[in-house]
PDB file of C-alpha atoms and ligand atoms in Angstrom:
ATOM      1  CA  MET A   1       0.000   0.000   0.000  1.00 57.00           C
ATOM      2  CA  LEU A   2       2.769   2.393   0.962  1.00 55.00           C
ATOM      3  CA  LYS A   3       4.534   1.611  -2.290  1.00 59.00           C
ATOM      4  CA  LYS A   4       1.350   2.451  -4.220  1.00 60.00           C
ATOM      5  CA  ILE A   5       1.053   5.778  -2.422  1.00 52.00           C
ATOM      6  CA  VAL A   6       4.655   6.632  -3.193  1.00 50.00           C
ATOM      7  CA  ILE A   7       4.170   5.791  -6.875  1.00 51.00           C
ATOM      8  CA  PHE A   8       0.946   7.802  -6.921  1.00 50.00           C
ATOM      9  CA  LEU A   9       2.657  10.810  -5.334  1.00 48.00           C
ATOM     10  CA  ALA A  10       5.566  10.489  -7.756  1.00 50.00           C
ATOM     11  CA  LEU A  11       3.143  10.448 -10.679  1.00 46.00           C
ATOM     12  CA  ILE A  12       1.280  13.507  -9.432  1.00 46.00           C
ATOM     13  CA  CYS A  13       4.567  15.251  -8.884  1.00 45.00           C
ATOM     14  CA  SER A  14       5.785  14.443 -12.367  1.00 44.00           C
ATOM     15  CA  VAL A  15       2.674  16.182 -13.658  1.00 44.00           C
ATOM     16  CA  THR A  16       2.502  19.160 -11.327  1.00 46.00           C
ATOM     17  CA  CYS A  17       6.129  19.691 -10.366  1.00 45.00           C
ATOM     18  CA  SER A  18       7.855  19.260 -13.718  1.00 43.00           C
ATOM     19  CA  GLY A  19       6.725  22.665 -14.994  1.00 47.00           C
ATOM     20  CA  HIS A  20       9.027  25.587 -14.451  1.00 54.00           C
ATOM     21  CA  GLY A  21       8.176  27.924 -11.628  1.00 59.00           C
ATOM     22  CA  PRO A  22       7.288  31.546 -12.221  1.00 57.00           C
ATOM     23  CA  SER A  23      10.865  32.720 -11.800  1.00 57.00           C
ATOM     24  CA  VAL A  24      12.364  30.589 -14.590  1.00 61.00           C
ATOM     25  CA  PHE A  25      13.096  32.605 -17.700  1.00 63.00           C
ATOM     26  CA  LEU A  26      16.097  30.851 -19.134  1.00 62.00           C
ATOM     27  CA  SER A  27      14.305  28.082 -21.017  1.00 62.00           C
ATOM     28  CA  ASN A  28      12.871  30.044 -23.890  1.00 69.00           C
ATOM     29  CA  GLU A  29      12.963  29.326 -27.597  1.00 65.00           C
ATOM     30  CA  ASN A  30      14.168  32.644 -28.898  1.00 68.00           C
ATOM     31  CA  LYS A  31      17.885  32.366 -28.412  1.00 79.00           C
ATOM     32  CA  ALA A  32      18.788  32.566 -32.123  1.00 81.00           C
ATOM     33  CA  ILE A  33      16.898  35.848 -32.350  1.00 80.00           C
ATOM     34  CA  TYR A  34      18.844  37.340 -29.470  1.00 83.00           C
ATOM     35  CA  LYS A  35      22.156  36.709 -31.238  1.00 84.00           C
ATOM     36  CA  THR A  36      21.241  38.818 -34.246  1.00 87.00           C
ATOM     37  CA  SER A  37      19.474  41.487 -32.200  1.00 92.00           C
ATOM     38  CA  LYS A  38      22.224  43.756 -30.980  1.00 93.00           C
ATOM     39  CA  CYS A  39      23.113  47.425 -30.836  1.00 97.00           C
ATOM     40  CA  ASP A  40      25.255  48.677 -33.743  1.00 97.00           C
ATOM     41  CA  SER A  41      26.975  52.017 -33.127  1.00 96.00           C
ATOM     42  CA  ASP A  42      27.553  52.482 -36.892  1.00 97.00           C
ATOM     43  CA  LYS A  43      23.822  52.477 -37.642  1.00 97.00           C
ATOM     44  CA  PRO A  44      21.347  55.307 -37.046  1.00 98.00           C
ATOM     45  CA  PHE A  45      19.621  55.704 -33.673  1.00 98.00           C
ATOM     46  CA  PRO A  46      17.256  55.006 -32.010  1.00 98.00           C
ATOM     47  CA  GLN A  47      17.561  51.228 -32.426  1.00 98.00           C
ATOM     48  CA  MET A  48      15.381  48.409 -31.140  1.00 98.00           C
ATOM     49  CA  VAL A  49      17.099  45.502 -29.401  1.00 97.00           C
ATOM     50  CA  LEU A  50      15.485  42.373 -27.958  1.00 95.00           C
ATOM     51  CA  ILE A  51      16.125  41.717 -24.274  1.00 94.00           C
ATOM     52  CA  PRO A  52      17.592  38.228 -23.889  1.00 92.00           C
ATOM     53  CA  PHE A  53      15.815  35.639 -21.686  1.00 90.00           C
ATOM     54  CA  PHE A  54      12.529  37.573 -21.798  1.00 92.00           C
ATOM     55  CA  GLU A  55      10.796  36.199 -24.902  1.00 89.00           C
ATOM     56  CA  ASN A  56       9.570  39.269 -26.822  1.00 92.00           C
ATOM     57  CA  ALA A  57      10.679  42.025 -24.465  1.00 96.00           C
ATOM     58  CA  SER A  58      12.626  44.773 -26.173  1.00 97.00           C
ATOM     59  CA  GLN A  59      14.229  48.132 -25.667  1.00 98.00           C
ATOM     60  CA  ILE A  60      14.646  51.189 -27.856  1.00 98.00           C
ATOM     61  CA  VAL A  61      18.068  52.686 -27.247  1.00 98.00           C
ATOM     62  CA  PRO A  62      19.395  56.180 -28.072  1.00 98.00           C
ATOM     63  CA  ASN A  63      22.998  54.854 -28.110  1.00 98.00           C
ATOM     64  CA  CYS A  64      24.715  51.543 -27.338  1.00 98.00           C
ATOM     65  CA  ARG A  65      25.625  52.571 -23.791  1.00 97.00           C
ATOM     66  CA  THR A  66      21.976  53.120 -22.770  1.00 97.00           C
ATOM     67  CA  TYR A  67      21.808  50.242 -21.979  1.00 97.00           C
ATOM     68  CA  PRO A  68      23.587  47.026 -23.016  1.00 97.00           C
ATOM     69  CA  LYS A  69      20.845  44.393 -23.348  1.00 96.00           C
ATOM     70  CA  HIS A  70      22.256  42.047 -20.719  1.00 95.00           C
ATOM     71  CA  GLN A  71      22.248  44.875 -18.171  1.00 97.00           C
ATOM     72  CA  THR A  72      18.562  45.465 -18.835  1.00 97.00           C
ATOM     73  CA  ALA A  73      17.926  41.707 -18.623  1.00 95.00           C
ATOM     74  CA  LEU A  74      19.672  41.559 -15.237  1.00 96.00           C
ATOM     75  CA  ALA A  75      17.548  44.469 -14.043  1.00 98.00           C
ATOM     76  CA  PHE A  76      14.434  42.509 -15.110  1.00 97.00           C
ATOM     77  CA  PHE A  77      15.603  39.411 -13.208  1.00 95.00           C
ATOM     78  CA  ILE A  78      16.162  41.475 -10.070  1.00 97.00           C
ATOM     79  CA  PHE A  79      12.813  43.237 -10.426  1.00 98.00           C
ATOM     80  CA  TYR A  80      10.976  39.937 -10.768  1.00 96.00           C
ATOM     81  CA  HIS A  81      12.891  38.362  -7.915  1.00 95.00           C
ATOM     82  CA  LYS A  82      11.865  41.223  -5.615  1.00 97.00           C
ATOM     83  CA  TRP A  83       8.306  41.391  -6.917  1.00 97.00           C
ATOM     84  CA  THR A  84       7.681  37.693  -6.270  1.00 95.00           C
ATOM     85  CA  GLU A  85       9.334  37.940  -2.857  1.00 96.00           C
ATOM     86  CA  TYR A  86       6.913  40.705  -1.871  1.00 97.00           C
ATOM     87  CA  PHE A  87       3.746  39.988  -3.804  1.00 97.00           C
ATOM     88  CA  GLY A  88       4.012  36.602  -5.534  1.00 95.00           C
ATOM     89  CA  ASP A  89       2.815  36.164  -9.114  1.00 94.00           C
ATOM     90  CA  ARG A  90       0.259  33.383  -8.966  1.00 90.00           C
ATOM     91  CA  ASN A  91      -1.268  33.870 -12.418  1.00 91.00           C
ATOM     92  CA  TYR A  92       2.078  34.922 -13.975  1.00 93.00           C
ATOM     93  CA  ALA A  93       0.640  38.281 -14.976  1.00 96.00           C
ATOM     94  CA  VAL A  94       3.851  40.100 -14.069  1.00 96.00           C
ATOM     95  CA  LYS A  95       6.018  37.519 -15.782  1.00 94.00           C
ATOM     96  CA  GLY A  96       3.847  37.871 -18.885  1.00 95.00           C
ATOM     97  CA  MET A  97       4.238  41.635 -18.782  1.00 97.00           C
ATOM     98  CA  LEU A  98       8.044  41.365 -18.547  1.00 96.00           C
ATOM     99  CA  GLU A  99       8.090  39.007 -21.525  1.00 94.00           C
ATOM    100  CA  LYS A 100       6.454  41.514 -23.848  1.00 96.00           C
ATOM    101  CA  VAL A 101       7.339  44.929 -22.480  1.00 98.00           C
ATOM    102  CA  MET A 102       9.197  47.542 -24.517  1.00 98.00           C
ATOM    103  CA  ILE A 103      11.480  49.987 -22.692  1.00 98.00           C
ATOM    104  CA  GLN A 104      12.145  53.232 -24.495  1.00 98.00           C
ATOM    105  CA  TRP A 105      15.322  54.735 -23.032  1.00 98.00           C
ATOM    106  CA  ASP A 106      15.980  58.455 -23.389  1.00 98.00           C
ATOM    107  CA  THR A 107      18.986  60.651 -22.648  1.00 97.00           C
ATOM    108  CA  ASN A 108      16.686  63.575 -21.812  1.00 97.00           C
ATOM    109  CA  LYS A 109      13.950  64.129 -19.243  1.00 96.00           C
ATOM    110  CA  LYS A 110      10.484  65.217 -20.303  1.00 95.00           C
ATOM    111  CA  VAL A 111       7.970  67.718 -19.021  1.00 94.00           C
ATOM    112  CA  SER A 112       4.576  66.345 -18.087  1.00 92.00           C
ATOM    113  CA  LYS A 113       1.458  68.504 -18.133  1.00 93.00           C
ATOM    114  CA  ARG A 114       0.013  66.765 -15.097  1.00 92.00           C
ATOM    115  CA  GLY A 115       0.616  63.809 -12.822  1.00 92.00           C
ATOM    116  CA  TYR A 116       1.077  62.743  -9.196  1.00 93.00           C
ATOM    117  CA  ASN A 117       4.110  62.470  -6.960  1.00 92.00           C
ATOM    118  CA  LEU A 118       4.801  59.386  -4.831  1.00 91.00           C
ATOM    119  CA  LYS A 119       2.562  60.620  -2.002  1.00 92.00           C
ATOM    120  CA  GLY A 120      -0.334  61.159  -4.410  1.00 92.00           C
ATOM    121  CA  GLU A 121      -0.120  64.953  -4.580  1.00 93.00           C
ATOM    122  CA  PRO A 122      -0.977  66.290  -8.047  1.00 93.00           C
ATOM    123  CA  PHE A 123       1.519  68.374 -10.041  1.00 93.00           C
ATOM    124  CA  LYS A 124       1.439  70.420 -13.242  1.00 94.00           C
ATOM    125  CA  ASN A 125       4.190  71.034 -15.820  1.00 93.00           C
ATOM    126  CA  HIS A 126       6.806  69.081 -13.941  1.00 90.00           C
ATOM    127  CA  ASN A 127      10.022  67.379 -15.093  1.00 93.00           C
ATOM    128  CA  ILE A 128       9.460  63.636 -15.257  1.00 93.00           C
ATOM    129  CA  ILE A 129      11.919  60.743 -15.516  1.00 95.00           C
ATOM    130  CA  GLY A 130       9.586  57.970 -16.670  1.00 96.00           C
ATOM    131  CA  ARG A 131       6.095  57.386 -17.973  1.00 96.00           C
ATOM    132  CA  VAL A 132       4.039  54.325 -18.837  1.00 96.00           C
ATOM    133  CA  GLU A 133       2.670  54.756 -22.362  1.00 95.00           C
ATOM    134  CA  THR A 134       0.636  51.546 -22.880  1.00 96.00           C
ATOM    135  CA  ASP A 135       0.108  48.161 -21.190  1.00 95.00           C
ATOM    136  CA  SER A 136       3.368  46.986 -22.706  1.00 97.00           C
ATOM    137  CA  MET A 137       5.440  50.112 -23.218  1.00 98.00           C
ATOM    138  CA  THR A 138       7.168  52.623 -20.992  1.00 98.00           C
ATOM    139  CA  TRP A 139       9.424  55.568 -21.583  1.00 98.00           C
ATOM    140  CA  VAL A 140      12.353  55.894 -19.133  1.00 98.00           C
ATOM    141  CA  TRP A 141      15.018  58.585 -18.772  1.00 98.00           C
ATOM    142  CA  GLN A 142      18.485  56.969 -18.522  1.00 97.00           C
ATOM    143  CA  GLY A 143      18.979  58.003 -14.880  1.00 96.00           C
ATOM    144  CA  TYR A 144      21.455  59.957 -12.771  1.00 95.00           C
ATOM    145  CA  ASP A 145      25.147  59.023 -13.276  1.00 96.00           C
ATOM    146  CA  HIS A 146      24.031  56.827 -16.179  1.00 96.00           C
ATOM    147  CA  LYS A 147      22.973  53.955 -13.905  1.00 97.00           C
ATOM    148  CA  ILE A 148      19.846  51.828 -14.248  1.00 98.00           C
ATOM    149  CA  SER A 149      19.538  51.841 -10.444  1.00 98.00           C
ATOM    150  CA  GLN A 150      19.333  55.652 -10.639  1.00 98.00           C
ATOM    151  CA  SER A 151      16.608  55.576 -13.265  1.00 98.00           C
ATOM    152  CA  ALA A 152      12.855  55.149 -12.876  1.00 97.00           C
ATOM    153  CA  LEU A 153      12.862  51.735 -14.586  1.00 98.00           C
ATOM    154  CA  PHE A 154      11.660  49.790 -11.529  1.00 98.00           C
ATOM    155  CA  HIS A 155       9.106  52.477 -10.695  1.00 98.00           C
ATOM    156  CA  GLU A 156       7.593  52.196 -14.178  1.00 98.00           C
ATOM    157  CA  LEU A 157       7.720  48.384 -14.026  1.00 98.00           C
ATOM    158  CA  VAL A 158       5.618  48.547 -10.848  1.00 98.00           C
ATOM    159  CA  HIS A 159       3.006  50.630 -12.720  1.00 97.00           C
ATOM    160  CA  LEU A 160       3.039  48.071 -15.544  1.00 98.00           C
ATOM    161  CA  SER A 161       2.819  45.148 -13.107  1.00 98.00           C
ATOM    162  CA  LEU A 162      -0.190  46.726 -11.389  1.00 97.00           C
ATOM    163  CA  ARG A 163      -1.787  47.234 -14.799  1.00 97.00           C
ATOM    164  CA  ALA A 164      -1.130  43.594 -15.688  1.00 97.00           C
ATOM    165  CA  LYS A 165      -2.549  42.405 -12.360  1.00 96.00           C
ATOM    166  CA  TYR A 166      -5.465  44.761 -11.757  1.00 94.00           C
ATOM    167  CA  GLY A 167      -6.042  46.543 -15.059  1.00 93.00           C
ATOM    168  CA  SER A 168      -4.939  49.911 -13.677  1.00 93.00           C
ATOM    169  CA  GLY A 169      -1.431  51.228 -12.997  1.00 93.00           C
ATOM    170  CA  ASP A 170      -2.421  53.460 -10.058  1.00 94.00           C
ATOM    171  CA  SER A 171      -1.047  56.786 -11.275  1.00 93.00           C
ATOM    172  CA  ASP A 172      -1.227  58.485  -7.843  1.00 93.00           C
ATOM    173  CA  HIS A 173       1.033  55.878  -6.177  1.00 94.00           C
ATOM    174  CA  GLU A 174       0.554  55.931  -2.401  1.00 94.00           C
ATOM    175  CA  GLY A 175      -2.248  58.489  -2.713  1.00 93.00           C
ATOM    176  CA  LEU A 176      -5.804  57.369  -2.056  1.00 92.00           C
ATOM    177  CA  LYS A 177      -7.469  58.392  -5.324  1.00 92.00           C
ATOM    178  CA  TYR A 178      -6.552  55.169  -7.141  1.00 91.00           C
ATOM    179  CA  ARG A 179      -5.882  51.768  -5.586  1.00 92.00           C
ATOM    180  CA  GLY A 180      -3.012  49.333  -6.116  1.00 95.00           C
ATOM    181  CA  TRP A 181       0.257  51.006  -5.094  1.00 96.00           C
ATOM    182  CA  THR A 182       1.105  50.527  -1.404  1.00 96.00           C
ATOM    183  CA  ALA A 183       4.035  51.470   0.839  1.00 96.00           C
ATOM    184  CA  ALA A 184       5.318  47.920   0.245  1.00 97.00           C
ATOM    185  CA  HIS A 185       5.713  48.680  -3.459  1.00 97.00           C
ATOM    186  CA  THR A 186       7.845  51.720  -2.631  1.00 97.00           C
ATOM    187  CA  VAL A 187      10.036  49.646  -0.274  1.00 98.00           C
ATOM    188  CA  MET A 188      10.326  46.883  -2.851  1.00 98.00           C
ATOM    189  CA  ILE A 189      11.677  49.361  -5.409  1.00 98.00           C
ATOM    190  CA  ILE A 190      14.288  50.641  -2.935  1.00 98.00           C
ATOM    191  CA  GLU A 191      15.474  47.100  -2.183  1.00 98.00           C
ATOM    192  CA  ALA A 192      15.542  46.122  -5.850  1.00 98.00           C
ATOM    193  CA  LYS A 193      17.681  49.194  -6.620  1.00 98.00           C
ATOM    194  CA  GLN A 194      20.077  48.257  -3.826  1.00 98.00           C
ATOM    195  CA  MET A 195      20.427  44.812  -5.379  1.00 98.00           C
ATOM    196  CA  LEU A 196      21.089  46.332  -8.788  1.00 98.00           C
ATOM    197  CA  ARG A 197      23.807  48.554  -7.299  1.00 98.00           C
ATOM    198  CA  ALA A 198      25.509  45.447  -5.882  1.00 98.00           C
ATOM    199  CA  PHE A 199      26.030  44.422  -9.517  1.00 97.00           C
ATOM    200  CA  GLY A 200      27.458  47.846 -10.364  1.00 97.00           C
ATOM    201  CA  LEU A 201      24.453  48.888 -12.409  1.00 97.00           C
TER     202      LEU A 201
HETATM  203 ZN1   ZN B   1       4.690  56.793 -11.139  1.00 96.27          ZN
END
């Protein structure tokens, strides 16, 4: 009887445990594409480059330093690691977002007509360093000292993750007008940036 139970459990496990968990990105089919998709400093800019390990994710770069594709990929890994640590990703909505998102890097900041700061206070005609454009696209200024950890990438990825999970990105952050963004999201971003800095990015 015990033997039968063990075999039964092993069978169930081979069905339910053989799939890759939400944090596995490395087993995708697009590797050949990544090889040919690279930044070429002799060609005109901006250029679009696929982000390796993340299926159809891509970035539009204003030069080859902003940013090498494997640096962006590492930032994605760290973001997802932190996101799942804090919030999980049961239906893989955030993973799915990361596998199709397009990051548009810019060397210049923009001015936004209106928006909200982190505390939810509205502003008008303010310099901004990132903005979600669609469910799968965000514009991001390259960041202080030309470091991804000093850019708004993770901030914008939180907006996109909230959109993927709840259908709304919560534009007023910790403010009470829209729901989704909590103090935990702000802390998660800080910790993810610290991790990125440990890798020199
Ligand atoms: Zn925001």
